[in-house]
PDB file of C-alpha atoms in Angstrom:
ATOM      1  CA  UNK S 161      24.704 -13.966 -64.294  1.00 61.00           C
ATOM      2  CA  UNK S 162      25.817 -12.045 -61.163  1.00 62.00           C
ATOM      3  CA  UNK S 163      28.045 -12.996 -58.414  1.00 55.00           C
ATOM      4  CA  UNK S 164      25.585 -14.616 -56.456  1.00 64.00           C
ATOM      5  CA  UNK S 165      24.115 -16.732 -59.239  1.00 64.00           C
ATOM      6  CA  UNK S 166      27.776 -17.777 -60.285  1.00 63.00           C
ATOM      7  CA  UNK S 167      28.530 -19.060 -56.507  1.00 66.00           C
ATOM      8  CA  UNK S 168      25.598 -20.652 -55.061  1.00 79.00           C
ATOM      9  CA  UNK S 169      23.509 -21.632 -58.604  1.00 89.00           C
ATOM     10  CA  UNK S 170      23.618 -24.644 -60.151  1.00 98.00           C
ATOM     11  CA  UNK S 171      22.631 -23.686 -63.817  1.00 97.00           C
ATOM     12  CA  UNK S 172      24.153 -25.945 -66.212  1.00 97.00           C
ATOM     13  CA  UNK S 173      25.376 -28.324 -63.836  1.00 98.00           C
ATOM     14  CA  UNK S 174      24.510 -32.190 -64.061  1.00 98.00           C
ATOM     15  CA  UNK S 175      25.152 -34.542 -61.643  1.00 98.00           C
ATOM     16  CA  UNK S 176      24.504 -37.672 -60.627  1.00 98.00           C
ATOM     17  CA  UNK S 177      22.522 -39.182 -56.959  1.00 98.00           C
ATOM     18  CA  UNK S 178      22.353 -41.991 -55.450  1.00 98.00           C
ATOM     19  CA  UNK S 179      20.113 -43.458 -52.489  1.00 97.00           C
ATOM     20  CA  UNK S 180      16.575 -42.124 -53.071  1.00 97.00           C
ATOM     21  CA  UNK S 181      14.203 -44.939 -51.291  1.00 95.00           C
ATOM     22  CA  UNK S 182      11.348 -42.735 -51.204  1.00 95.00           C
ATOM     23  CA  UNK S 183      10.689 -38.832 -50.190  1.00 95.00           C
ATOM     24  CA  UNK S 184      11.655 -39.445 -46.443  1.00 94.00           C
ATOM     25  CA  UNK S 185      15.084 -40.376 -48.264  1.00 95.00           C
ATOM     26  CA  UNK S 186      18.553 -38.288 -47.316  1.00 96.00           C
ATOM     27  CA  UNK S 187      19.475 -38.454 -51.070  1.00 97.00           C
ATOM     28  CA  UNK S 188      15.451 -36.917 -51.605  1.00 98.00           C
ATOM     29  CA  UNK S 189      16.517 -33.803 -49.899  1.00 98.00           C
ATOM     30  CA  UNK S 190      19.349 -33.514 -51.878  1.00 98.00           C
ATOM     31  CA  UNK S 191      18.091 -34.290 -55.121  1.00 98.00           C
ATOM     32  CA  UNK S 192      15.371 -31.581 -54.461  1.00 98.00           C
ATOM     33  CA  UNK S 193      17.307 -28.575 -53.470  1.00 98.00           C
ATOM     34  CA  UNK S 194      19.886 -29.202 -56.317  1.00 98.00           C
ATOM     35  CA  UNK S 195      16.750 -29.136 -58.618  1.00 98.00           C
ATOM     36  CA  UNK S 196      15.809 -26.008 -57.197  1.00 98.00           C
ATOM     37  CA  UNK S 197      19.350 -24.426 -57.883  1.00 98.00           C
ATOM     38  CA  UNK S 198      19.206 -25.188 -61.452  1.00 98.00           C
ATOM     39  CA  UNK S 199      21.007 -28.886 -61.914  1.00 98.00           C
ATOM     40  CA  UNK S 200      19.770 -31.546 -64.239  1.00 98.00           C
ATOM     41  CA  UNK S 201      20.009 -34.822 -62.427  1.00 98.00           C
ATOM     42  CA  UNK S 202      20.771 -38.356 -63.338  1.00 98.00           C
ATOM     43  CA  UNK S 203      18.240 -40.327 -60.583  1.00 98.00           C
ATOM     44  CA  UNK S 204      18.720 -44.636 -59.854  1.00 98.00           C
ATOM     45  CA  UNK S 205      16.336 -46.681 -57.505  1.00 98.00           C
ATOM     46  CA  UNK S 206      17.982 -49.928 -55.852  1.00 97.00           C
ATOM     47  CA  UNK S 207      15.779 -52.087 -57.750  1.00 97.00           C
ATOM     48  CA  UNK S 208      12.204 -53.192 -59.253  1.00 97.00           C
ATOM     49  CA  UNK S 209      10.484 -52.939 -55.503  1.00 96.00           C
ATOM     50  CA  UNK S 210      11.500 -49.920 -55.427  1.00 96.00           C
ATOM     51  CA  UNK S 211      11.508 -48.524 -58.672  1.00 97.00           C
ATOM     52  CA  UNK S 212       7.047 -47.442 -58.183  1.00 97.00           C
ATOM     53  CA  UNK S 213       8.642 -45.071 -55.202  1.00 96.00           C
ATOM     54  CA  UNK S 214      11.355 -43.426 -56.674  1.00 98.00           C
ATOM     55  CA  UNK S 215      10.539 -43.072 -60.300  1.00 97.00           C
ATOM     56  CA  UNK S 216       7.660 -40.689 -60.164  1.00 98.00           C
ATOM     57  CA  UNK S 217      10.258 -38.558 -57.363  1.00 98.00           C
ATOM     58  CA  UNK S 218      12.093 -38.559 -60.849  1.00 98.00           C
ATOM     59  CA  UNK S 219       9.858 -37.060 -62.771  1.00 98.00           C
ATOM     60  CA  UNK S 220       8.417 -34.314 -60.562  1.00 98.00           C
ATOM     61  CA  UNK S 221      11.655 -33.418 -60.529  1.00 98.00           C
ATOM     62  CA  UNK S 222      12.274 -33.549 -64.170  1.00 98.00           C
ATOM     63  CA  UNK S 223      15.611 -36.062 -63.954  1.00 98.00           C
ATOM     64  CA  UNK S 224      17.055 -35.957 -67.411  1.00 98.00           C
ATOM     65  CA  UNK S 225      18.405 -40.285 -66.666  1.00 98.00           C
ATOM     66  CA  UNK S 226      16.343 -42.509 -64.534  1.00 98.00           C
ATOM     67  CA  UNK S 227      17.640 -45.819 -63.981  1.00 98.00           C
ATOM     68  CA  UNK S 228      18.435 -48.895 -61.899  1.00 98.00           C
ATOM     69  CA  UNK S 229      21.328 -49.289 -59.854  1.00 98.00           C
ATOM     70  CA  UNK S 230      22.254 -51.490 -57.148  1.00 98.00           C
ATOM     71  CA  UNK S 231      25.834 -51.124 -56.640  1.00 98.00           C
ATOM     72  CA  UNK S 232      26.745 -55.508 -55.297  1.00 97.00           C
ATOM     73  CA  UNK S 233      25.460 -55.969 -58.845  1.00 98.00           C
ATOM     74  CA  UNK S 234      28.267 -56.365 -61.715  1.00 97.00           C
ATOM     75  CA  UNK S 235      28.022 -53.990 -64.523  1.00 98.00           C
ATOM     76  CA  UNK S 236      24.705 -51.461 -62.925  1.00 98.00           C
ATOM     77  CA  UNK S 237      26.939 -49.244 -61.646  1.00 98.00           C
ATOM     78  CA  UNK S 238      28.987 -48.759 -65.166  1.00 98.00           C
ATOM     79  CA  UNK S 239      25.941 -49.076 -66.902  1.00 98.00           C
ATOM     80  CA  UNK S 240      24.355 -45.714 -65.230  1.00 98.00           C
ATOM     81  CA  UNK S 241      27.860 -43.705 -66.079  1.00 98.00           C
ATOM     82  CA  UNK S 242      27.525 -45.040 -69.686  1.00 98.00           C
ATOM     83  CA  UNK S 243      24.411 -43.547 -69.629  1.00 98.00           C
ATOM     84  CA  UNK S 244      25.775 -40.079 -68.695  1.00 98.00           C
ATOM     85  CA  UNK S 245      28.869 -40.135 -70.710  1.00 98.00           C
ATOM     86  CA  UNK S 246      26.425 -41.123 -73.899  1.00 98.00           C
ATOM     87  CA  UNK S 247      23.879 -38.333 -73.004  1.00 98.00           C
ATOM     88  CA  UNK S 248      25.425 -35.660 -71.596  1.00 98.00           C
ATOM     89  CA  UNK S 249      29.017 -36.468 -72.121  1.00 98.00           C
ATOM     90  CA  UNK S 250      30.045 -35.046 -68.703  1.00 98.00           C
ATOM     91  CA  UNK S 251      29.626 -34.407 -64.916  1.00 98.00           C
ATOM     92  CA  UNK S 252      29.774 -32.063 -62.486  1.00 98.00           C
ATOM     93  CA  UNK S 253      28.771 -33.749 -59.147  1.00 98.00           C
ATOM     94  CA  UNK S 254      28.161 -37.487 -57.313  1.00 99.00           C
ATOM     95  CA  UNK S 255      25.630 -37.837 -54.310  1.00 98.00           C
ATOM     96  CA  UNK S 256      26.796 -41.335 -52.690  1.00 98.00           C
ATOM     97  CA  UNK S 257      24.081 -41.717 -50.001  1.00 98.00           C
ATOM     98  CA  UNK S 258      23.689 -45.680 -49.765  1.00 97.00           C
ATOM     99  CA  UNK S 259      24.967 -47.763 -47.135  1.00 96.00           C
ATOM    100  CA  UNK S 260      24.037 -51.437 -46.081  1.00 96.00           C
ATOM    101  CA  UNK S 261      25.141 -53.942 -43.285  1.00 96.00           C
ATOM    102  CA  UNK S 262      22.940 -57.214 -42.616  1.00 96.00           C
ATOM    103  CA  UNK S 263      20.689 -57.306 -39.812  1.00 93.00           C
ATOM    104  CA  UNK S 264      22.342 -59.446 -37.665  1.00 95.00           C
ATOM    105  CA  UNK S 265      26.318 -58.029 -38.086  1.00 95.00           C
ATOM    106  CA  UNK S 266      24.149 -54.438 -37.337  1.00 93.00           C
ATOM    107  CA  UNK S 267      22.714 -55.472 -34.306  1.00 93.00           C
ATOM    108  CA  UNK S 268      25.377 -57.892 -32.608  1.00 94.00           C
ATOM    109  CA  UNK S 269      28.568 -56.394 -31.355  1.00 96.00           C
ATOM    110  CA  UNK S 270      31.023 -55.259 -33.437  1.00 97.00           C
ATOM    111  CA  UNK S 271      33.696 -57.904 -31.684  1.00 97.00           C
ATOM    112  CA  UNK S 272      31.163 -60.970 -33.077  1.00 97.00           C
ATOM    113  CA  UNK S 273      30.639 -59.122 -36.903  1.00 97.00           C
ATOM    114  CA  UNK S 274      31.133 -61.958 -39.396  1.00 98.00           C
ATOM    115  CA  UNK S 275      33.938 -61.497 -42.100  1.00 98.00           C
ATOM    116  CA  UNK S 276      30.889 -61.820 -44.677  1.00 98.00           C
ATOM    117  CA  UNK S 277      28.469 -59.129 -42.881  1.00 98.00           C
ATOM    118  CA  UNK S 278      31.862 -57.161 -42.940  1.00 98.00           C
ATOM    119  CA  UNK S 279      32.806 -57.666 -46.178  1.00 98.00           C
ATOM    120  CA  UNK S 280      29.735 -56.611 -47.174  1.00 98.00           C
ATOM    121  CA  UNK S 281      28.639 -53.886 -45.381  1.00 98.00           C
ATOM    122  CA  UNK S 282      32.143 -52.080 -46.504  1.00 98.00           C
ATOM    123  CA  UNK S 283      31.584 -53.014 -50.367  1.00 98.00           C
ATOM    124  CA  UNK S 284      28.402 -51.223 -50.218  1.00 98.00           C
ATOM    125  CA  UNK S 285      28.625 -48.735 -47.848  1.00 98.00           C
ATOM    126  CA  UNK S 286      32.351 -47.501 -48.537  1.00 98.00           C
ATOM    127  CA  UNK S 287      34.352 -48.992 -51.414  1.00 98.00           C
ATOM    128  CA  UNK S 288      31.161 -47.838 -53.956  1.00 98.00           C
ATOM    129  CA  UNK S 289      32.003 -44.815 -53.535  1.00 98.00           C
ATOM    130  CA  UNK S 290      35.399 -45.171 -54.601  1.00 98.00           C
ATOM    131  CA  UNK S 291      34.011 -46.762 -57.914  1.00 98.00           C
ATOM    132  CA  UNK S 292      31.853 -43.686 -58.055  1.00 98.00           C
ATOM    133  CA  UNK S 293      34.940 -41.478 -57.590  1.00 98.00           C
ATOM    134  CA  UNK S 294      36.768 -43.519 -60.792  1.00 98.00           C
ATOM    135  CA  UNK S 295      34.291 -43.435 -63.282  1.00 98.00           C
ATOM    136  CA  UNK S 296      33.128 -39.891 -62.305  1.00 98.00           C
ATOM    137  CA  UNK S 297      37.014 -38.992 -62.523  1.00 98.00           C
ATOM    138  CA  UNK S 298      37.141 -38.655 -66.553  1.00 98.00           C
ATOM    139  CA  UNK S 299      33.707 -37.638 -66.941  1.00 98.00           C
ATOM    140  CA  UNK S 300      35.119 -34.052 -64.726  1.00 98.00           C
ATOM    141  CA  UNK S 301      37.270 -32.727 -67.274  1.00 97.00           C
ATOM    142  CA  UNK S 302      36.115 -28.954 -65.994  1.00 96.00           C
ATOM    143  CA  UNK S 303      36.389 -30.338 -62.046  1.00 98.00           C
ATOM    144  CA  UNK S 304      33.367 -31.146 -59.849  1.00 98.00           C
ATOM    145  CA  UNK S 305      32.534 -32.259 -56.720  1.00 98.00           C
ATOM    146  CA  UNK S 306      31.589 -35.568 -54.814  1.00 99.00           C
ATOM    147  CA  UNK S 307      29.858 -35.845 -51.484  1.00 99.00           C
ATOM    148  CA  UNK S 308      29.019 -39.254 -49.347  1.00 98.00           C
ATOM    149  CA  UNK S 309      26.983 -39.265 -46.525  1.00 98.00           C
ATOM    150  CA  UNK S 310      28.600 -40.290 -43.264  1.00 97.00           C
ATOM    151  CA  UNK S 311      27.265 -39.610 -39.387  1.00 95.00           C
ATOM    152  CA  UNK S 312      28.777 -39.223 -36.452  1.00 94.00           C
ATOM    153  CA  UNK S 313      29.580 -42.734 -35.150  1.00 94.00           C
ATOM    154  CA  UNK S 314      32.405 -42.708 -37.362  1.00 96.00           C
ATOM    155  CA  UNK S 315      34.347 -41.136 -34.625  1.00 95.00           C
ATOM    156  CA  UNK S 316      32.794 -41.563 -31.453  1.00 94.00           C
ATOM    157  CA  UNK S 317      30.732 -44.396 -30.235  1.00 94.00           C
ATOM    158  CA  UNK S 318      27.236 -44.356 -30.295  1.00 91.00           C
ATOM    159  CA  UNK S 319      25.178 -46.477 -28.586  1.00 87.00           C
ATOM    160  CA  UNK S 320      23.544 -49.141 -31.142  1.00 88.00           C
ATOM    161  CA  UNK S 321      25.523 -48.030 -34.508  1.00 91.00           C
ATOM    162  CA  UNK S 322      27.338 -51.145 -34.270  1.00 93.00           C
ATOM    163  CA  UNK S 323      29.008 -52.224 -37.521  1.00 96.00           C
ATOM    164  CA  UNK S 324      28.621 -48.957 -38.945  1.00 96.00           C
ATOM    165  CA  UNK S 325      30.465 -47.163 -37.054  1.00 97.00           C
ATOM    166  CA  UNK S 326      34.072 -48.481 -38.151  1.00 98.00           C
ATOM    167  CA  UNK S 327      32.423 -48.804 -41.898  1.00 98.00           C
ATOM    168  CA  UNK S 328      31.702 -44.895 -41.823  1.00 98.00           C
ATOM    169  CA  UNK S 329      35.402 -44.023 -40.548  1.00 98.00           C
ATOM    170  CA  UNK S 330      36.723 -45.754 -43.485  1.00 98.00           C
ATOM    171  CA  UNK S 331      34.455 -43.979 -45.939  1.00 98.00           C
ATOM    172  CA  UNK S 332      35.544 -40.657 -44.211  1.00 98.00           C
ATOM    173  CA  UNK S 333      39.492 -42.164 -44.458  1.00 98.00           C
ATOM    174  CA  UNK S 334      38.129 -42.792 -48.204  1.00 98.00           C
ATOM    175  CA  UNK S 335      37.264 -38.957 -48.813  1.00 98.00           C
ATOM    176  CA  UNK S 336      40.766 -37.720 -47.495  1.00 98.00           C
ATOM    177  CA  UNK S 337      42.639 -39.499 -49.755  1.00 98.00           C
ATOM    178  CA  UNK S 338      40.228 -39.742 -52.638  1.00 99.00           C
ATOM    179  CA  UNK S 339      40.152 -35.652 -52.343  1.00 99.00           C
ATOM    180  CA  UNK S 340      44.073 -35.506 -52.528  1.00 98.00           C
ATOM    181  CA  UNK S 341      44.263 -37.848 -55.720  1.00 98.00           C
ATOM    182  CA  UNK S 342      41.970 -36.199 -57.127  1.00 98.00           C
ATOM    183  CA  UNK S 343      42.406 -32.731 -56.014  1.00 98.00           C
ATOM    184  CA  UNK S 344      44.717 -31.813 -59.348  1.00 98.00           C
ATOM    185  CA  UNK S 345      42.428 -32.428 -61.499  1.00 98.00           C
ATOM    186  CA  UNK S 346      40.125 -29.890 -59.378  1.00 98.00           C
ATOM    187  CA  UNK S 347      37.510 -32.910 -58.254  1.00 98.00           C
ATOM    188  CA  UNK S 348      36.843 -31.606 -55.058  1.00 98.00           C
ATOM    189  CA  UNK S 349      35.614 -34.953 -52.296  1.00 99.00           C
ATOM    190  CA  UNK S 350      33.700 -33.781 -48.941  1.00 99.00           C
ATOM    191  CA  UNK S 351      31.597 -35.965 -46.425  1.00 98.00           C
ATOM    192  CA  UNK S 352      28.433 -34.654 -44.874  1.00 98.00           C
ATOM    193  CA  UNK S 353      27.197 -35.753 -41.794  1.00 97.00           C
ATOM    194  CA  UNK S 354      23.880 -35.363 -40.895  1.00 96.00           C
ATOM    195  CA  UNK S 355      22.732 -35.991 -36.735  1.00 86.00           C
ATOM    196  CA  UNK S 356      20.182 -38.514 -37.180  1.00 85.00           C
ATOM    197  CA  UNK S 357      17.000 -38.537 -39.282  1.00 82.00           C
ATOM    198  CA  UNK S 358      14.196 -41.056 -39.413  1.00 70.00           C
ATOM    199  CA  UNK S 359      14.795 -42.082 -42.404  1.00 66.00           C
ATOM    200  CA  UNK S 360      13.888 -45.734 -43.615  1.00 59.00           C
ATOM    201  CA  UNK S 361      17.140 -46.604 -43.977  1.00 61.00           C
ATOM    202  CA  UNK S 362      17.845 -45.699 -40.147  1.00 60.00           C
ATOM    203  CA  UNK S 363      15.374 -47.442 -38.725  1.00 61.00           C
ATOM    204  CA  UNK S 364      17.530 -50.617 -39.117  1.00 67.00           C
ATOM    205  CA  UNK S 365      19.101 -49.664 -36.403  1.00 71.00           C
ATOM    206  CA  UNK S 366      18.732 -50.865 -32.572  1.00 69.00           C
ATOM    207  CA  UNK S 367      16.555 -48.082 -30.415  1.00 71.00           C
ATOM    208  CA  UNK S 368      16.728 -45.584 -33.577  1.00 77.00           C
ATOM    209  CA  UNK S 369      13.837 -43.648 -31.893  1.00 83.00           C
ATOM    210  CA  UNK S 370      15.869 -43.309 -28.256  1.00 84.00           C
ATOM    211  CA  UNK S 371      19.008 -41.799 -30.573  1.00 82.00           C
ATOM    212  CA  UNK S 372      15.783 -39.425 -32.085  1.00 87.00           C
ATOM    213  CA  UNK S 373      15.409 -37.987 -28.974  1.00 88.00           C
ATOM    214  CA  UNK S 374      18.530 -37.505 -27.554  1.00 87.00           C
ATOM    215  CA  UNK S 375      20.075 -35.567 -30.277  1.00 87.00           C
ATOM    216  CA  UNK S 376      16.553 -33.481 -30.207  1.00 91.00           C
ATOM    217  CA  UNK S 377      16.338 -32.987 -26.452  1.00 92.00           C
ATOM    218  CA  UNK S 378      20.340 -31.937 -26.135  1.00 92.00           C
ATOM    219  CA  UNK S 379      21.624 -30.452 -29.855  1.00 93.00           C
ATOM    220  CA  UNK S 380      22.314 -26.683 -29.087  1.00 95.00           C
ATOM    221  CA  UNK S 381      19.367 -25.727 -31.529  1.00 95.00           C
ATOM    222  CA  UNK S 382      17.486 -27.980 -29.454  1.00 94.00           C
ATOM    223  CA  UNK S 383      15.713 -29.507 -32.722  1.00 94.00           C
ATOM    224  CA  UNK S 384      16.894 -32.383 -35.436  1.00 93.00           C
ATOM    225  CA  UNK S 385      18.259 -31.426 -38.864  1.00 94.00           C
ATOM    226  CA  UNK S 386      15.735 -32.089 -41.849  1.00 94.00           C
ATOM    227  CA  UNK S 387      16.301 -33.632 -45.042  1.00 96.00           C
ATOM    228  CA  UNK S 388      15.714 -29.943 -46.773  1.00 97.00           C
ATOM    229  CA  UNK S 389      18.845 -28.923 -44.113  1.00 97.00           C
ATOM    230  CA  UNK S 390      20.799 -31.689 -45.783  1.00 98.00           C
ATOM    231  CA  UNK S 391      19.967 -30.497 -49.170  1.00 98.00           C
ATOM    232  CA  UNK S 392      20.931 -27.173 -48.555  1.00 98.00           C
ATOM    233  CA  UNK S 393      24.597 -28.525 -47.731  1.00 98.00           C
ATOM    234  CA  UNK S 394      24.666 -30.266 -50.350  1.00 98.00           C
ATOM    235  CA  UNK S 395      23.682 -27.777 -52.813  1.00 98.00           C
ATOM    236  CA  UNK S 396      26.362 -25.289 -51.719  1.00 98.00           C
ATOM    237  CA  UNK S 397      29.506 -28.293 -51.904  1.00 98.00           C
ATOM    238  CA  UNK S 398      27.737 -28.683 -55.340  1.00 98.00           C
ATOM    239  CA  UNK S 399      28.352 -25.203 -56.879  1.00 97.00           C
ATOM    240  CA  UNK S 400      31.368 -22.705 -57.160  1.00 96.00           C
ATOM    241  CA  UNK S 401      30.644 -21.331 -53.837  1.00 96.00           C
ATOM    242  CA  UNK S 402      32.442 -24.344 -52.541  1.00 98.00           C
ATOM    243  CA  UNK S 403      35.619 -24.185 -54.955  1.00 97.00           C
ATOM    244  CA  UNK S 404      38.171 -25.016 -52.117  1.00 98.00           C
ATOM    245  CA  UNK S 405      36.531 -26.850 -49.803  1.00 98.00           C
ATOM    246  CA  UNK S 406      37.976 -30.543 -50.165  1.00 98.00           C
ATOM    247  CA  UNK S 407      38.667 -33.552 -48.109  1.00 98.00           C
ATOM    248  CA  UNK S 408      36.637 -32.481 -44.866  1.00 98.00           C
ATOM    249  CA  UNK S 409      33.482 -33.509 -42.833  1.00 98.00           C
ATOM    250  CA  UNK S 410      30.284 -31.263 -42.641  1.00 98.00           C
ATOM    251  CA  UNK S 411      28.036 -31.436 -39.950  1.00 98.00           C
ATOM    252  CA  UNK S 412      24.363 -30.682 -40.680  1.00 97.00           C
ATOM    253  CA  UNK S 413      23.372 -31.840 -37.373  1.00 95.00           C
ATOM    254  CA  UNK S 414      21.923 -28.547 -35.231  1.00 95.00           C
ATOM    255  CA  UNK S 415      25.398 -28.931 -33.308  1.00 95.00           C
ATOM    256  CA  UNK S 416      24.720 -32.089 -32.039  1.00 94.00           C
ATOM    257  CA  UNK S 417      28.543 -33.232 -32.598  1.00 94.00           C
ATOM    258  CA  UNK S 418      30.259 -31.040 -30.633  1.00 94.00           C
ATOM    259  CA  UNK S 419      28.451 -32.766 -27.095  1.00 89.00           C
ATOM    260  CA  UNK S 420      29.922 -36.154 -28.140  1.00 64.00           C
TER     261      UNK S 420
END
C-alpha cells in the first residue's frame, strides 16, 4: 500500500451510518463515497416505511449489516452494535446524520417550543449521538472516528431554523467534549456542516427553497454543496489522513459561512 492509499483509503475499515431516507439522503452521500474508498458498511433505515427505500441503497452498495434502527425506540439502537460486535467484532467509524423536531415546535418560535417538542427534538437529534459515541467507544480498541452532521444555525440565526438551531449548538457542544473524553483512547469526534441541501429531511423546514437560493445566489463559489461534496468530507475524517483532526466543525458549504 503506498502513502496515498494508507492516508486517504479506507481498505479494511468498517463503520457504521446512520440517516439514509433515500438517495437524496446526506448520510447517501456519505455512505457512497466511503464505499468507494474501500469501507464495509453497517446500513439502518428508520423503520418498515422506509425500509423498500433504503434497503436496496444497501445492497448496491454491498453493506455487510442492514438493519432497523430508530433511535426513540428502546433496545434498536443496542441491537444494531450487537450486530457489529457479533460480526465483525469492531469499528472504525459512526455517521450520525438524523435529527428530528415536531412540526409545530419547528415552525413556531423558539420562545413558544414546548418542553415535549424540546425534549424530543434534543433526544433525537443530539443526545443519540452520545449513545452512539458509548457503544462505539469499546468497539475502537485501534481508535476511529465519529462525525454528526450539524449546519450553520447552530451559531448564527437563520431565518426559519427555529428549534434547531439551539438543538445543533448542543450537538456541536456534544462533539467538543465527547472528542476530549475520548481523545485518549485515539476516537477522534468532528462535526460537518453542510450549507443547505434539499434533502427530504430539510424540507420540514419554513421557506426551505428561499434558504436554497440565498446560499446559491451569495456562497463565494456561487453554487450549493452536493451530497457527493459531503461524502468526500466525510471520507477523508474517516481514514488516517485525518489522524489529528478532533473536536472541530467542517464546513462543506461552498463558503457560504463565512457571509453569516
Amino acid at each position: 500500500m503506498n502513502m496515498t492509499q494508507a492516508l486517504f483509503g479506507l481498505q479494511g475499515k468498517r463503520g457504521l451510518v446512520v440517516g439514509i431516507a433515500n438517495e437524496q439522503s446526506i448520510a447517501w452521500g456519505c455512505a457512497s463515497a466511503l464505499r468507494a474508498a474501500g469501507a464495509q458498511l453497517a446500513l439502518t433505515w428508520l423503520n418498515d416505511k422506509a425500509r423498500p427505500h433504503v434497503e436496496p441503497l444497501a445492497q448496491q452498495l454491498g453493506a455487510a449489516i442492514a438493519a432497523p434502527l430508530d433511535v426513540s425506540v428502546p433496545g434498536q439502537l443496542e441491537a444494531v452494535f450487537e450486530q457489529i460486535r457479533q460480526q465483525w467484532g469492531g469499528l472504525d467509524f459512526v455517521v450520525h446524520s438524523i435529527a428530528f423536531a415536531p412540526q409545530q415546535d419547528l415552525h413556531g418560535r423558539v420562545t413558544d417550543s414546548s418542553a415535549a417538542g424540546f425534549a424530543q427534538a434534543m433526544d433525537i437529534s443530539c443526545h443519540s449521538f452520545m449513545r452512539m459515541a458509548k457503544l462505539a467507544e469499546p468497539l475502537m480498541g485501534q481508535g476511529g472516528s465519529l462525525m454528526a452532521m450539524t449546519y450553520l444555525g447552530a451559531e448564527d440565526v437563520i431565518a426559519d431554523y427555529g428549534l434547531m438551531g439551539p438543538v445543533k449548538a448542543a450537538l456541536e457542544a456534544s462533539v467538543r467534549y465527547l472528542a476530549a473524553e475520548l481523545g485518549p483512547a485515539g476516537i477522534r469526534v468532528n462535526a460537518i456542516s453542510p450549507g443547505p441541501l434539499a434533502t427530504r429531511a430539510a424540507s420540514g423546514i419554513a421557506h426551505f427553497d428561499r434558504l436554497l437560493a440565498d446560499a446559491e445566489a451569495r456562497s463565494p463559489m456561487r453554487r450549493l454543496a452536493s451530497i457527493d461534496d459531503v461524502g468526500a468530507l466525510c471520507a477523508f475524517l474517516a481514514g488516517d489522513g485525518a489522524r489529528a483532526i478532533t473536536g472541530g466543525t467542517l464546513y462543506v458549504d461552498c463558503g457560504y459561512n463565512i457571509l453569516n
